[in-house]
Structures are given as C-alpha cells and as structure tokens.
mmCIF file of C-alpha atoms and ligand atoms in Angstrom:
data_model
loop_
_atom_site.group_PDB
_atom_site.id
_atom_site.type_symbol
_atom_site.label_atom_id
_atom_site.label_comp_id
_atom_site.label_asym_id
_atom_site.label_seq_id
_atom_site.Cartn_x
_atom_site.Cartn_y
_atom_site.Cartn_z
ATOM 1 C CA MET A 6 26.667 95.940 -24.879
ATOM 2 C CA LEU A 7 29.539 94.763 -22.661
ATOM 3 C CA THR A 8 32.497 93.122 -24.412
ATOM 4 C CA PRO A 9 32.673 89.518 -23.171
ATOM 5 C CA HIS A 10 35.747 88.674 -21.126
ATOM 6 C CA PRO A 11 38.359 86.854 -23.268
ATOM 7 C CA TYR A 12 38.440 83.961 -20.782
ATOM 8 C CA LEU A 13 34.773 83.201 -21.518
ATOM 9 C CA THR A 14 33.837 80.579 -24.130
ATOM 10 C CA THR A 15 31.660 81.215 -27.175
ATOM 11 C CA ARG A 16 29.044 78.970 -25.549
ATOM 12 C CA SER A 17 28.909 81.207 -22.501
ATOM 13 C CA HIS A 18 27.464 83.974 -24.711
ATOM 14 C CA GLY A 19 24.521 81.701 -25.551
ATOM 15 C CA PHE A 20 22.912 81.897 -22.097
ATOM 16 C CA LEU A 21 19.999 84.310 -22.341
ATOM 17 C CA PRO A 22 18.734 86.819 -19.802
ATOM 18 C CA SER A 23 15.212 86.019 -18.633
ATOM 19 C CA PRO A 24 12.658 88.445 -20.102
ATOM 20 C CA VAL A 25 10.725 88.053 -16.848
ATOM 21 C CA ARG A 26 13.741 89.382 -14.973
ATOM 22 C CA ASP A 27 13.896 92.243 -17.512
ATOM 23 C CA VAL A 28 10.508 93.498 -16.315
ATOM 24 C CA TRP A 29 11.186 92.440 -12.724
ATOM 25 C CA GLU A 30 12.166 95.900 -11.547
ATOM 26 C CA ALA A 31 9.012 97.460 -13.022
ATOM 27 C CA SER A 32 6.860 94.676 -11.571
ATOM 28 C CA MET A 33 8.261 95.271 -8.070
ATOM 29 C CA ARG A 34 7.196 98.939 -7.982
ATOM 30 C CA PRO A 35 4.410 99.561 -5.470
ATOM 31 C CA GLY A 36 0.936 99.264 -6.974
ATOM 32 C CA VAL A 37 2.064 97.458 -10.132
ATOM 33 C CA ILE A 38 -0.026 94.494 -11.310
ATOM 34 C CA SER A 39 2.225 91.829 -12.777
ATOM 35 C CA LEU A 40 1.013 89.575 -15.567
ATOM 36 C CA ALA A 41 4.665 88.692 -16.233
ATOM 37 C CA GLY A 42 6.009 85.840 -14.093
ATOM 38 C CA GLY A 43 4.702 82.289 -14.336
ATOM 39 C CA ASN A 44 4.590 81.891 -10.570
ATOM 40 C CA PRO A 45 2.201 79.512 -8.839
ATOM 41 C CA ASP A 46 0.146 81.110 -6.080
ATOM 42 C CA LEU A 47 1.581 79.650 -2.891
ATOM 43 C CA THR A 48 -1.510 80.563 -0.890
ATOM 44 C CA LEU A 49 -2.918 77.456 -2.637
ATOM 45 C CA ALA A 50 -0.057 75.270 -1.341
ATOM 46 C CA PRO A 51 -0.228 73.424 2.008
ATOM 47 C CA LEU A 52 2.369 75.651 3.702
ATOM 48 C CA GLU A 53 1.349 74.795 7.282
ATOM 49 C CA TRP A 54 1.599 71.123 6.489
ATOM 50 C CA LEU A 55 4.986 71.660 4.792
ATOM 51 C CA ALA A 56 6.251 73.510 7.877
ATOM 52 C CA ASP A 57 5.211 70.668 10.189
ATOM 53 C CA ALA A 58 6.425 67.980 7.814
ATOM 54 C CA SER A 59 9.874 69.649 7.473
ATOM 55 C CA ALA A 60 10.280 69.867 11.254
ATOM 56 C CA ARG A 61 9.147 66.278 11.692
ATOM 57 C CA LEU A 62 11.417 64.970 8.935
ATOM 58 C CA ILE A 63 14.482 66.714 10.330
ATOM 59 C CA ARG A 64 13.706 65.638 13.889
ATOM 60 C CA ASP A 65 12.867 62.003 13.077
ATOM 61 C CA ARG A 66 14.972 61.321 9.978
ATOM 62 C CA GLY A 67 17.563 64.123 10.050
ATOM 63 C CA HIS A 68 20.505 61.770 9.589
ATOM 64 C CA GLU A 69 18.946 60.574 6.362
ATOM 65 C CA VAL A 70 17.331 63.670 4.844
ATOM 66 C CA LEU A 71 20.279 65.981 5.570
ATOM 67 C CA GLN A 72 22.831 63.450 4.303
ATOM 68 C CA TYR A 73 23.861 62.764 0.682
ATOM 69 C CA GLY A 74 21.357 60.469 -1.009
ATOM 70 C CA ALA A 75 20.968 58.211 -4.046
ATOM 71 C CA GLY A 76 22.124 59.697 -7.359
ATOM 72 C CA ASN A 77 18.871 58.940 -9.195
ATOM 73 C CA GLY A 78 16.661 60.077 -6.318
ATOM 74 C CA SER A 79 15.076 58.322 -3.358
ATOM 75 C CA GLY A 80 13.136 55.136 -4.038
ATOM 76 C CA GLY A 81 10.180 56.520 -2.062
ATOM 77 C CA LEU A 82 9.924 59.642 -4.181
ATOM 78 C CA ARG A 83 10.311 57.733 -7.429
ATOM 79 C CA GLU A 84 7.328 55.577 -6.404
ATOM 80 C CA SER A 85 5.380 58.721 -5.473
ATOM 81 C CA ILE A 86 6.169 60.258 -8.865
ATOM 82 C CA VAL A 87 4.758 57.170 -10.579
ATOM 83 C CA GLU A 88 1.592 57.666 -8.498
ATOM 84 C CA LEU A 89 1.416 61.382 -9.331
ATOM 85 C CA MET A 90 1.816 60.640 -13.034
ATOM 86 C CA ALA A 91 -0.868 57.945 -12.795
ATOM 87 C CA ALA A 92 -3.264 60.594 -11.456
ATOM 88 C CA GLU A 93 -2.670 62.277 -14.823
ATOM 89 C CA HIS A 94 -3.231 58.933 -16.591
ATOM 90 C CA VAL A 95 0.436 58.618 -17.539
ATOM 91 C CA HIS A 96 2.020 55.250 -16.945
ATOM 92 C CA ALA A 97 5.709 55.290 -15.946
ATOM 93 C CA ASP A 98 8.165 52.902 -14.387
ATOM 94 C CA ALA A 99 9.889 53.921 -11.112
ATOM 95 C CA ALA A 100 13.162 52.438 -12.392
ATOM 96 C CA GLY A 101 13.126 54.936 -15.275
ATOM 97 C CA ILE A 102 12.662 58.027 -13.110
ATOM 98 C CA GLN A 103 15.623 60.344 -12.575
ATOM 99 C CA VAL A 104 14.895 62.949 -9.915
ATOM 100 C CA THR A 105 16.414 66.378 -10.598
ATOM 101 C CA ALA A 106 16.611 69.849 -9.070
ATOM 102 C CA GLY A 107 13.509 71.062 -10.919
ATOM 103 C CA SER A 108 12.647 69.974 -14.442
ATOM 104 C CA GLN A 109 14.934 72.753 -15.678
ATOM 105 C CA MET A 110 17.896 70.650 -14.586
ATOM 106 C CA ALA A 111 16.389 67.589 -16.261
ATOM 107 C CA LEU A 112 16.194 69.557 -19.522
ATOM 108 C CA ASP A 113 19.786 70.689 -19.132
ATOM 109 C CA ILE A 114 21.216 67.197 -18.659
ATOM 110 C CA VAL A 115 18.988 65.599 -21.297
ATOM 111 C CA THR A 116 20.204 68.254 -23.749
ATOM 112 C CA LYS A 117 23.815 67.460 -22.830
ATOM 113 C CA LEU A 118 23.166 63.780 -23.560
ATOM 114 C CA LEU A 119 21.383 64.280 -26.875
ATOM 115 C CA CYS A 120 23.134 67.230 -28.523
ATOM 116 C CA GLU A 121 26.621 68.313 -29.537
ATOM 117 C CA GLN A 122 27.519 71.989 -29.884
ATOM 118 C CA GLY A 123 26.351 73.261 -33.302
ATOM 119 C CA ASP A 124 23.584 70.637 -33.628
ATOM 120 C CA THR A 125 20.111 71.580 -34.789
ATOM 121 C CA ILE A 126 17.023 71.011 -32.647
ATOM 122 C CA LEU A 127 13.304 71.622 -33.150
ATOM 123 C CA VAL A 128 11.072 73.603 -30.795
ATOM 124 C CA GLU A 129 7.592 75.101 -30.945
ATOM 125 C CA ASP A 130 7.093 78.675 -32.074
ATOM 126 C CA PRO A 131 6.822 80.225 -29.502
ATOM 127 C CA THR A 132 8.462 78.188 -26.737
ATOM 128 C CA TYR A 133 9.489 78.355 -23.077
ATOM 129 C CA VAL A 134 12.226 80.921 -22.748
ATOM 130 C CA GLY A 135 14.051 78.943 -20.037
ATOM 131 C CA ALA A 136 14.491 76.126 -22.543
ATOM 132 C CA LEU A 137 15.913 78.565 -25.084
ATOM 133 C CA GLY A 138 18.464 79.552 -22.437
ATOM 134 C CA VAL A 139 19.539 75.912 -22.047
ATOM 135 C CA PHE A 140 19.775 75.470 -25.816
ATOM 136 C CA GLY A 141 21.661 78.760 -26.260
ATOM 137 C CA GLY A 142 24.150 77.746 -23.579
ATOM 138 C CA ALA A 143 24.652 74.386 -25.298
ATOM 139 C CA GLY A 144 25.498 76.159 -28.567
ATOM 140 C CA LEU A 145 22.564 74.670 -30.494
ATOM 141 C CA ARG A 146 20.877 75.891 -33.667
ATOM 142 C CA VAL A 147 17.204 76.208 -32.782
ATOM 143 C CA GLU A 148 14.509 75.773 -35.444
ATOM 144 C CA HIS A 149 11.033 76.989 -34.458
ATOM 145 C CA VAL A 150 8.118 74.976 -35.889
ATOM 146 C CA PRO A 151 4.693 76.669 -36.275
ATOM 147 C CA MET A 152 1.784 76.007 -33.922
ATOM 148 C CA ASP A 153 -1.880 76.845 -34.180
ATOM 149 C CA ALA A 154 -4.788 76.699 -31.737
ATOM 150 C CA ASP A 155 -4.334 72.888 -31.610
ATOM 151 C CA GLY A 156 -0.619 73.018 -30.838
ATOM 152 C CA LEU A 157 2.294 71.899 -32.973
ATOM 153 C CA VAL A 158 1.272 71.403 -36.622
ATOM 154 C CA PRO A 159 2.307 67.896 -37.822
ATOM 155 C CA GLU A 160 2.539 68.905 -41.500
ATOM 156 C CA ALA A 161 4.779 71.848 -40.602
ATOM 157 C CA LEU A 162 6.967 69.537 -38.515
ATOM 158 C CA ARG A 163 7.303 67.038 -41.363
ATOM 159 C CA GLU A 164 8.062 69.802 -43.849
ATOM 160 C CA ARG A 165 10.717 71.366 -41.605
ATOM 161 C CA ILE A 166 12.461 68.019 -41.088
ATOM 162 C CA ARG A 167 12.420 67.457 -44.869
ATOM 163 C CA HIS A 168 13.760 70.943 -45.548
ATOM 164 C CA LEU A 169 16.570 70.530 -43.014
ATOM 165 C CA ALA A 170 17.454 67.125 -44.471
ATOM 166 C CA GLY A 171 17.938 68.913 -47.798
ATOM 167 C CA GLU A 172 20.572 71.042 -46.050
ATOM 168 C CA GLY A 173 22.196 67.942 -44.554
ATOM 169 C CA ARG A 174 20.894 68.723 -41.074
ATOM 170 C CA ARG A 175 19.176 66.090 -38.926
ATOM 171 C CA PRO A 176 17.622 67.601 -35.804
ATOM 172 C CA ARG A 177 18.876 65.933 -32.634
ATOM 173 C CA MET A 178 15.615 66.361 -30.741
ATOM 174 C CA LEU A 179 12.148 67.900 -30.685
ATOM 175 C CA TYR A 180 11.416 69.857 -27.506
ATOM 176 C CA THR A 181 7.677 70.217 -26.953
ATOM 177 C CA ILE A 182 5.238 71.295 -24.215
ATOM 178 C CA PRO A 183 2.018 69.558 -25.325
ATOM 179 C CA ASN A 184 -0.248 70.603 -22.426
ATOM 180 C CA PHE A 185 -1.254 74.221 -21.630
ATOM 181 C CA GLN A 186 1.867 75.396 -23.343
ATOM 182 C CA ASN A 187 4.169 78.078 -21.978
ATOM 183 C CA PRO A 188 3.871 80.740 -23.364
ATOM 184 C CA ARG A 189 0.947 80.223 -25.730
ATOM 185 C CA GLY A 190 -1.547 78.473 -23.456
ATOM 186 C CA VAL A 191 -2.626 76.032 -26.196
ATOM 187 C CA THR A 192 -2.820 72.222 -25.963
ATOM 188 C CA LEU A 193 -1.759 69.700 -28.575
ATOM 189 C CA ALA A 194 -4.904 68.063 -30.027
ATOM 190 C CA GLU A 195 -5.297 64.384 -29.145
ATOM 191 C CA SER A 196 -5.574 63.508 -32.841
ATOM 192 C CA ARG A 197 -2.161 65.073 -33.525
ATOM 193 C CA ARG A 198 -0.242 63.232 -30.815
ATOM 194 C CA PRO A 199 0.328 59.885 -32.569
ATOM 195 C CA ALA A 200 1.269 61.769 -35.759
ATOM 196 C CA ILE A 201 3.926 63.879 -34.004
ATOM 197 C CA VAL A 202 5.433 60.778 -32.390
ATOM 198 C CA GLU A 203 5.366 58.860 -35.678
ATOM 199 C CA ILE A 204 6.997 61.660 -37.690
ATOM 200 C CA CYS A 205 9.842 61.940 -35.186
ATOM 201 C CA ARG A 206 10.315 58.183 -34.845
ATOM 202 C CA GLU A 207 10.556 57.794 -38.642
ATOM 203 C CA ALA A 208 13.080 60.611 -38.850
ATOM 204 C CA GLY A 209 15.151 59.241 -35.932
ATOM 205 C CA ILE A 210 14.505 62.271 -33.739
ATOM 206 C CA PRO A 211 13.966 61.734 -29.979
ATOM 207 C CA ILE A 212 11.277 63.839 -28.327
ATOM 208 C CA VAL A 213 11.605 65.744 -25.065
ATOM 209 C CA GLU A 214 8.083 66.160 -23.659
ATOM 210 C CA ASP A 215 7.973 68.874 -20.988
ATOM 211 C CA ASN A 216 4.821 68.699 -18.887
ATOM 212 C CA PRO A 217 4.868 70.924 -15.794
ATOM 213 C CA TYR A 218 1.251 72.136 -16.237
ATOM 214 C CA GLY A 219 -0.605 68.963 -17.287
ATOM 215 C CA MET A 220 -2.276 68.428 -13.904
ATOM 216 C CA LEU A 221 -3.708 71.933 -13.938
ATOM 217 C CA ALA A 222 -6.513 71.250 -16.422
ATOM 218 C CA PHE A 223 -9.579 73.468 -15.990
ATOM 219 C CA GLU A 224 -11.892 70.542 -16.824
ATOM 220 C CA PRO A 225 -11.046 66.924 -16.012
ATOM 221 C CA ARG A 226 -9.690 65.410 -19.211
ATOM 222 C CA ARG A 227 -7.296 62.778 -20.372
ATOM 223 C CA LEU A 228 -4.321 64.076 -22.314
ATOM 224 C CA THR A 229 -2.339 61.241 -23.861
ATOM 225 C CA SER A 230 1.321 61.542 -23.013
ATOM 226 C CA LEU A 231 3.762 61.313 -25.931
ATOM 227 C CA HIS A 232 6.014 59.287 -23.612
ATOM 228 C CA GLU A 233 3.305 56.691 -23.206
ATOM 229 C CA LEU A 234 2.822 56.515 -26.966
ATOM 230 C CA ASP A 235 6.496 55.675 -27.437
ATOM 231 C CA PRO A 236 8.495 55.241 -24.191
ATOM 232 C CA GLU A 237 11.720 54.381 -26.051
ATOM 233 C CA HIS A 238 11.792 57.618 -28.084
ATOM 234 C CA VAL A 239 10.241 60.143 -25.735
ATOM 235 C CA VAL A 240 11.798 61.535 -22.541
ATOM 236 C CA TYR A 241 9.134 62.964 -20.235
ATOM 237 C CA LEU A 242 9.930 65.879 -17.899
ATOM 238 C CA GLY A 243 7.762 66.543 -14.865
ATOM 239 C CA SER A 244 7.863 68.917 -11.911
ATOM 240 C CA PHE A 245 6.473 69.629 -8.463
ATOM 241 C CA SER A 246 6.987 73.359 -9.058
ATOM 242 C CA LYS A 247 3.496 74.222 -10.271
ATOM 243 C CA VAL A 248 1.584 71.660 -8.174
ATOM 244 C CA LEU A 249 3.402 72.044 -4.835
ATOM 245 C CA ALA A 250 6.156 74.680 -4.606
ATOM 246 C CA PRO A 251 8.975 75.722 -6.982
ATOM 247 C CA GLY A 252 11.284 76.539 -4.072
ATOM 248 C CA LEU A 253 11.598 72.833 -3.240
ATOM 249 C CA ARG A 254 13.312 72.386 -6.636
ATOM 250 C CA VAL A 255 12.037 68.886 -7.306
ATOM 251 C CA GLY A 256 11.483 67.715 -10.865
ATOM 252 C CA TRP A 257 12.174 64.551 -12.800
ATOM 253 C CA ALA A 258 12.768 62.849 -16.108
ATOM 254 C CA ALA A 259 10.982 59.599 -17.030
ATOM 255 C CA ALA A 260 13.553 58.237 -19.424
ATOM 256 C CA PRO A 261 13.794 55.461 -22.020
ATOM 257 C CA GLY A 262 15.889 52.437 -20.949
ATOM 258 C CA TRP A 263 18.926 53.445 -23.030
ATOM 259 C CA MET A 264 19.092 56.856 -21.401
ATOM 260 C CA ARG A 265 18.774 55.910 -17.718
ATOM 261 C CA ARG A 266 22.393 55.209 -16.838
ATOM 262 C CA PRO A 267 23.914 58.180 -18.725
ATOM 263 C CA LEU A 268 21.192 60.392 -17.250
ATOM 264 C CA GLN A 269 22.037 59.319 -13.724
ATOM 265 C CA LEU A 270 25.761 59.859 -14.316
ATOM 266 C CA ALA A 271 25.134 63.313 -15.820
ATOM 267 C CA SER A 272 22.918 64.202 -12.872
ATOM 268 C CA GLU A 273 25.470 62.967 -10.322
ATOM 269 C CA SER A 274 28.205 65.020 -11.937
ATOM 270 C CA THR A 275 25.967 68.111 -11.746
ATOM 271 C CA VAL A 276 24.420 67.918 -8.245
ATOM 272 C CA ILE A 277 25.746 64.613 -6.780
ATOM 273 C CA CYS A 278 22.201 63.914 -5.612
ATOM 274 C CA PRO A 279 18.933 65.849 -5.618
ATOM 275 C CA SER A 280 18.094 67.382 -2.205
ATOM 276 C CA PRO A 281 16.999 64.499 0.074
ATOM 277 C CA LEU A 282 14.994 66.877 2.302
ATOM 278 C CA SER A 283 13.014 68.323 -0.616
ATOM 279 C CA GLN A 284 12.485 64.845 -2.013
ATOM 280 C CA ALA A 285 11.181 63.548 1.322
ATOM 281 C CA LEU A 286 8.713 66.463 1.490
ATOM 282 C CA ALA A 287 7.505 65.855 -2.053
ATOM 283 C CA ALA A 288 7.163 62.106 -1.384
ATOM 284 C CA ASP A 289 5.205 62.747 1.830
ATOM 285 C CA TYR A 290 2.914 65.153 -0.015
ATOM 286 C CA VAL A 291 1.933 62.412 -2.454
ATOM 287 C CA ALA A 292 1.871 59.550 0.060
ATOM 288 C CA HIS A 293 0.238 61.212 3.082
ATOM 289 C CA HIS A 294 -1.525 64.340 1.957
ATOM 290 C CA ASP A 295 -4.535 65.044 -0.210
ATOM 291 C CA PHE A 296 -2.471 66.018 -3.248
ATOM 292 C CA ARG A 297 -5.361 65.321 -5.641
ATOM 293 C CA GLY A 298 -7.657 67.666 -3.691
ATOM 294 C CA ILE A 299 -5.036 70.419 -3.459
ATOM 295 C CA ILE A 300 -4.228 70.280 -7.156
ATOM 296 C CA ALA A 301 -7.913 70.156 -8.164
ATOM 297 C CA ASN A 302 -8.586 73.196 -5.988
ATOM 298 C CA ALA A 303 -5.611 75.065 -7.481
ATOM 299 C CA ALA A 304 -6.797 74.242 -11.016
ATOM 300 C CA ALA A 305 -10.277 75.616 -10.168
ATOM 301 C CA VAL A 306 -8.718 78.831 -8.833
ATOM 302 C CA TYR A 307 -6.514 79.238 -11.932
ATOM 303 C CA ARG A 308 -9.542 78.632 -14.113
ATOM 304 C CA GLU A 309 -11.462 81.396 -12.361
ATOM 305 C CA ARG A 310 -8.482 83.704 -12.886
ATOM 306 C CA ALA A 311 -8.159 82.827 -16.576
ATOM 307 C CA THR A 312 -11.850 83.640 -17.012
ATOM 308 C CA ALA A 313 -11.590 86.919 -15.078
ATOM 309 C CA LEU A 314 -8.684 88.104 -17.228
ATOM 310 C CA ARG A 315 -10.346 87.058 -20.471
ATOM 311 C CA GLN A 316 -13.715 88.621 -19.680
ATOM 312 C CA ALA A 317 -12.159 91.925 -18.701
ATOM 313 C CA LEU A 318 -9.654 92.042 -21.554
ATOM 314 C CA VAL A 319 -11.586 90.902 -24.632
ATOM 315 C CA PRO A 320 -13.839 94.004 -24.861
ATOM 316 C CA LEU A 321 -10.760 96.258 -24.671
ATOM 317 C CA LEU A 322 -8.613 94.565 -27.322
ATOM 318 C CA PRO A 323 -7.711 96.519 -30.448
ATOM 319 C CA ALA A 324 -9.737 95.251 -33.444
ATOM 320 C CA GLY A 325 -7.914 92.385 -35.172
ATOM 321 C CA SER A 326 -6.176 91.100 -32.012
ATOM 322 C CA GLU A 327 -6.088 87.403 -31.213
ATOM 323 C CA LEU A 328 -6.114 86.027 -27.675
ATOM 324 C CA THR A 329 -5.605 82.304 -27.068
ATOM 325 C CA GLU A 330 -8.125 80.554 -24.809
ATOM 326 C CA PRO A 331 -6.236 78.214 -22.479
ATOM 327 C CA THR A 332 -7.958 75.162 -20.997
ATOM 328 C CA GLY A 333 -5.414 74.832 -18.174
ATOM 329 C CA GLY A 334 -2.056 76.123 -16.928
ATOM 330 C CA PHE A 335 -0.933 79.687 -16.305
ATOM 331 C CA PHE A 336 -0.768 81.620 -19.581
ATOM 332 C CA THR A 337 -2.574 83.249 -22.450
ATOM 333 C CA TRP A 338 -0.945 84.725 -25.553
ATOM 334 C CA LEU A 339 -2.008 87.908 -27.278
ATOM 335 C CA THR A 340 -1.247 88.786 -30.895
ATOM 336 C CA LEU A 341 -1.783 92.467 -31.636
ATOM 337 C CA PRO A 342 -2.920 93.740 -35.053
ATOM 338 C CA GLU A 343 -0.442 94.574 -37.857
ATOM 339 C CA GLY A 344 1.490 97.761 -37.186
ATOM 340 C CA TRP A 345 1.523 97.372 -33.401
ATOM 341 C CA THR A 346 4.674 96.602 -31.432
ATOM 342 C CA THR A 347 4.731 95.003 -28.036
ATOM 343 C CA HIS A 348 7.662 97.093 -26.874
ATOM 344 C CA ALA A 349 5.745 100.343 -27.414
ATOM 345 C CA LEU A 350 2.813 98.776 -25.573
ATOM 346 C CA LEU A 351 5.060 97.696 -22.695
ATOM 347 C CA ASP A 352 6.306 101.260 -22.152
ATOM 348 C CA ALA A 353 2.709 102.505 -22.005
ATOM 349 C CA ALA A 354 1.706 99.575 -19.773
ATOM 350 C CA ILE A 355 4.503 100.285 -17.296
ATOM 351 C CA ASP A 356 3.282 103.909 -17.126
ATOM 352 C CA GLU A 357 -0.173 102.491 -16.320
ATOM 353 C CA HIS A 358 1.314 100.189 -13.645
ATOM 354 C CA VAL A 359 0.806 96.831 -15.323
ATOM 355 C CA VAL A 360 3.503 94.551 -16.801
ATOM 356 C CA PHE A 361 3.679 91.524 -19.092
ATOM 357 C CA VAL A 362 6.402 89.696 -21.014
ATOM 358 C CA PRO A 363 6.969 90.746 -24.649
ATOM 359 C CA GLY A 364 6.646 87.860 -27.091
ATOM 360 C CA ALA A 365 9.900 88.203 -29.020
ATOM 361 C CA SER A 366 11.958 86.371 -26.379
ATOM 362 C CA PHE A 367 9.910 83.185 -26.922
ATOM 363 C CA CYS A 368 10.031 83.262 -30.719
ATOM 364 C CA ALA A 369 12.421 82.732 -33.606
ATOM 365 C CA PRO A 370 14.763 85.703 -34.188
ATOM 366 C CA GLY A 371 12.845 88.583 -35.753
ATOM 367 C CA GLU A 372 9.433 87.115 -34.837
ATOM 368 C CA GLY A 373 6.974 87.916 -32.059
ATOM 369 C CA ALA A 374 7.244 91.714 -32.257
ATOM 370 C CA ARG A 375 3.477 92.181 -31.854
ATOM 371 C CA GLU A 376 2.881 89.324 -29.451
ATOM 372 C CA LEU A 377 2.944 89.060 -25.686
ATOM 373 C CA ARG A 378 2.437 86.586 -22.856
ATOM 374 C CA LEU A 379 -0.010 87.264 -20.051
ATOM 375 C CA ALA A 380 0.163 85.145 -16.875
ATOM 376 C CA PHE A 381 -3.040 84.852 -14.845
ATOM 377 C CA SER A 382 -1.688 82.465 -12.189
ATOM 378 C CA PHE A 383 -0.591 84.871 -9.517
ATOM 379 C CA GLU A 384 -3.027 87.783 -9.209
ATOM 380 C CA THR A 385 -6.581 87.616 -7.822
ATOM 381 C CA PRO A 386 -9.564 87.905 -10.216
ATOM 382 C CA GLU A 387 -10.154 91.489 -9.040
ATOM 383 C CA ARG A 388 -6.550 92.489 -9.697
ATOM 384 C CA LEU A 389 -6.566 90.699 -13.051
ATOM 385 C CA ALA A 390 -9.648 92.700 -14.067
ATOM 386 C CA GLU A 391 -7.904 95.880 -12.937
ATOM 387 C CA GLY A 392 -4.756 94.798 -14.835
ATOM 388 C CA ALA A 393 -6.896 94.355 -17.965
ATOM 389 C CA ARG A 394 -8.388 97.841 -17.464
ATOM 390 C CA ARG A 395 -4.889 99.304 -17.252
ATOM 391 C CA LEU A 396 -3.842 97.365 -20.352
ATOM 392 C CA GLY A 397 -6.893 98.903 -22.050
ATOM 393 C CA LEU A 398 -5.503 102.368 -21.244
ATOM 394 C CA ALA A 399 -2.116 101.275 -22.607
ATOM 395 C CA PHE A 400 -3.840 100.097 -25.827
ATOM 396 C CA GLU A 401 -5.465 103.518 -26.206
ATOM 397 C CA ARG A 402 -2.173 105.343 -25.771
ATOM 398 C CA THR A 403 -0.326 102.994 -28.116
ATOM 399 C CA ALA A 404 -3.111 103.148 -30.737
ATOM 400 C CA ALA A 405 -2.365 106.848 -31.160
ATOM 401 C CA SER A 406 1.273 106.056 -32.044
ATOM 402 C CA VAL A 407 0.232 103.216 -34.413
ATOM 403 C CA ALA A 408 -2.132 105.555 -36.226
ATOM 404 C CA ALA A 409 0.456 108.404 -36.305
HETATM 405 C C1 PLP B 641 7.531 74.770 -19.740
HETATM 406 C C2 PLP B 641 8.379 74.821 -18.514
HETATM 407 N N1 PLP B 641 9.312 73.894 -18.331
HETATM 408 C C3 PLP B 641 10.095 73.898 -17.245
HETATM 409 C C4 PLP B 641 9.966 74.868 -16.274
HETATM 410 C C5 PLP B 641 10.894 74.831 -15.091
HETATM 411 O O1 PLP B 641 10.294 74.182 -14.053
HETATM 412 P P1 PLP B 641 11.084 73.754 -12.727
HETATM 413 O O2 PLP B 641 10.729 74.738 -11.682
HETATM 414 O O3 PLP B 641 10.594 72.385 -12.438
HETATM 415 O O4 PLP B 641 12.546 73.765 -13.031
HETATM 416 C C6 PLP B 641 9.004 75.852 -16.414
HETATM 417 C C7 PLP B 641 8.880 76.931 -15.412
HETATM 418 O O5 PLP B 641 8.263 77.935 -15.602
HETATM 419 C C8 PLP B 641 8.175 75.830 -17.567
HETATM 420 O O6 PLP B 641 7.222 76.744 -17.768
#
C-alpha cells in the first residue's frame, strides 16, 4: 500500500476505490461478459431525439442553456421532476426540489449538512458502494443494519439504535434504498415502511431515501415513498441516470422545508449551478417526449434480462446458495454456501471470461466474503445466459478448491 502524502488529511483516506473499477480492466478484455457495472443500456434511451433536442436547444436557447443558471435548478426542470415523481405515485413540491449533478452529488451535500466528522450513521447491509465512498470521505462511522428478502428489518433497526444509545451514540441519519436495492435487488415491504419511518422519527434520526431504480418495476405497482410518509424527516434522492442517461448527470433531492436553503447554498458552493443544458434536455424529455413509454419499455427489457440470468444460473448454483429474486432494477445478489469465497470464484470467473463485483465492498468490514452482486442491466438475454454458463464453469473449478 502507498504511504499517503503528509499534506493529505485523514478524511482523504476515507474515499474508497470503486470495486467496479477494480474489475474494469478484466471486463474490458475482448470476449468478456460483464455482470459487474450497474450501467443502464443506452440502446433503450432516445438517443436520436436527444441529439436533435441538444442541437435545437443550443441553436434556439444557447444564450440561456450555455450560461450559468439558478442555484437550485431551473424552474422548468423542477416542475418536470414533480411530474416524473407523480408517475411513480410520489407527491413532491417543486419548491422543495434541489437539482444536482446526479443523485451522487445530492447524497454528498446532504451528508455534509447532516453529519460531522466522527458521527455515526445507519445503512443497510449490504449497501450502495458509492454511498460508502461518500460516508468514508466524510469521516463517518458506518453501522450496517441487517436486511432480509423484504428489505431493512425494523426490529433490527430499533435494536441497533437502542444498542448505540447505550454507547452514547445517536446516529445522524439512516441511508436507505427501499426499491430494487443496489446491490441486493430486494424491495422494502409496504408493511415495513411506516414502521421504519416511525422508529427513526421517534429516535430523532432523519432518513435519506435513495430511489434511482423505483420507476423500473417489472410489474406495475405502487411503492409508498418514505418521503411521502414523513416529508419533514425524509430527504428523497432521485435521478435521471437509470431512466434517461447517466452522462447527463441530472439528479435531485426533494428536501424538507428546513433543509432547502442550506441545501441550495451547499450545492452552489459545490457546482455553482447544475448544468443548464442537461437540465433543459431532462425537462424536455418529461414535457415533450413519451417518457412513460420509454421507461415502461426499458423496465420490460430489464425484466426479460433478469429472468434470462435467473433461469440460466439457478440450475448451476452450488447446493446451499441463495439468489435474490428482484422485482425491478438492475441487480441480483448471490450468497454462496459456507466455505466458499467470492475472491476465489472471481479469479476462476475471470479465467472463464465473465466478471462480477465481490460482495465484501458493499458490506460491513469482515462481512460479505461469500457474496457477490450480479448486474443484468447491460447484457442481452443470450449473453446473460452465456455468462451464467461461464459462471457455472467457475463454480466447478472453485468447488474443487472448497472441497480440498
Ligand atoms: C443506489 C444508487 N444511488 C445513487 C447512484 C448514483 O446515481 P447518479 O448517477 O444519479 O449520481 C447510483 C448509481 O449507480 C445508485 O445505484
């Protein structure tokens, strides 16, 4: 390991390398099937329309969309975001929307507002690795709370808060991804949602609800937003990355009243204003394009891919494995039997020309050694089936070393 430069702060050591980037090189080799990155498939995005709309916007409104813009985002986009959220049955107020450069930035500034260095926060076990990078860089103590097939477990949350209180630690926030969770693919049961909100409200813990995948449900369904259950205690993060294009870098926070002004100031001091050109494209997509149709089509394609991967993989799994069954989003999570390690499997998988992300990076320190995340969003059903076949060969090779 490199010795950190003495000019660098302790906090700077907290930023984590992305485990997706760790397998990036292997995934770029010719012929490799990647089940690693959580990338949307941009063949499902309206690229022709985006090309025309960009040219038109620059030609007709160049002096506006290439100029600095409002610190909290354009009024037009904030209205469009309210409409997009309404399509997911989430009610929000345009005045409470802060537009950001992707929801990653929203998480970063919300964390700055809610947490001091050394504070404790609660997250799901496992959780989105990009969030762990934000929390590491902010110098936070991260407590992972167990999940099951129905998402975060309310009793476990209550117990953890009680236990921490005994140590004189009050968590400063709960970070949760209730819908089609990254990396586990599970969804918080409707019956648990009011309980989670109530437990946190009673304990004085604000919730950060991260929902980039909620619109990509495989079956139409209503998922109650935690923000809607308690708009004054829950900050909602949304994104155009998975339902339009991540390269536009447009996300947002729907914030409680008390957070709006500090959030805008924190955002302005980070990026001055979110990109007006990207915002205008995102607003046009909602206002003048069939965004509902495009997203519904994408969800149907992702569903077909999830099924293709599952059907090909299940018969090949080592006895005693567990594979989550997502009902939307991009990911499924595999737990291998006792005695197996994901890192040994990854070496064998790379030899077989298939890659995935080992689970440990998403979990509490020391956990996740026999778990892994598989993304089905990017490859075709045929390639996913072939990827599963190659994983099957990797299982066979690794089984020999487990038995040895
Ligand atoms: C749970 C979660 N939150 C946030 C993000 C970041 O999204 P954005 O591109 O909007 O910054 C991702 C991206 O993979 C994600 O999976």
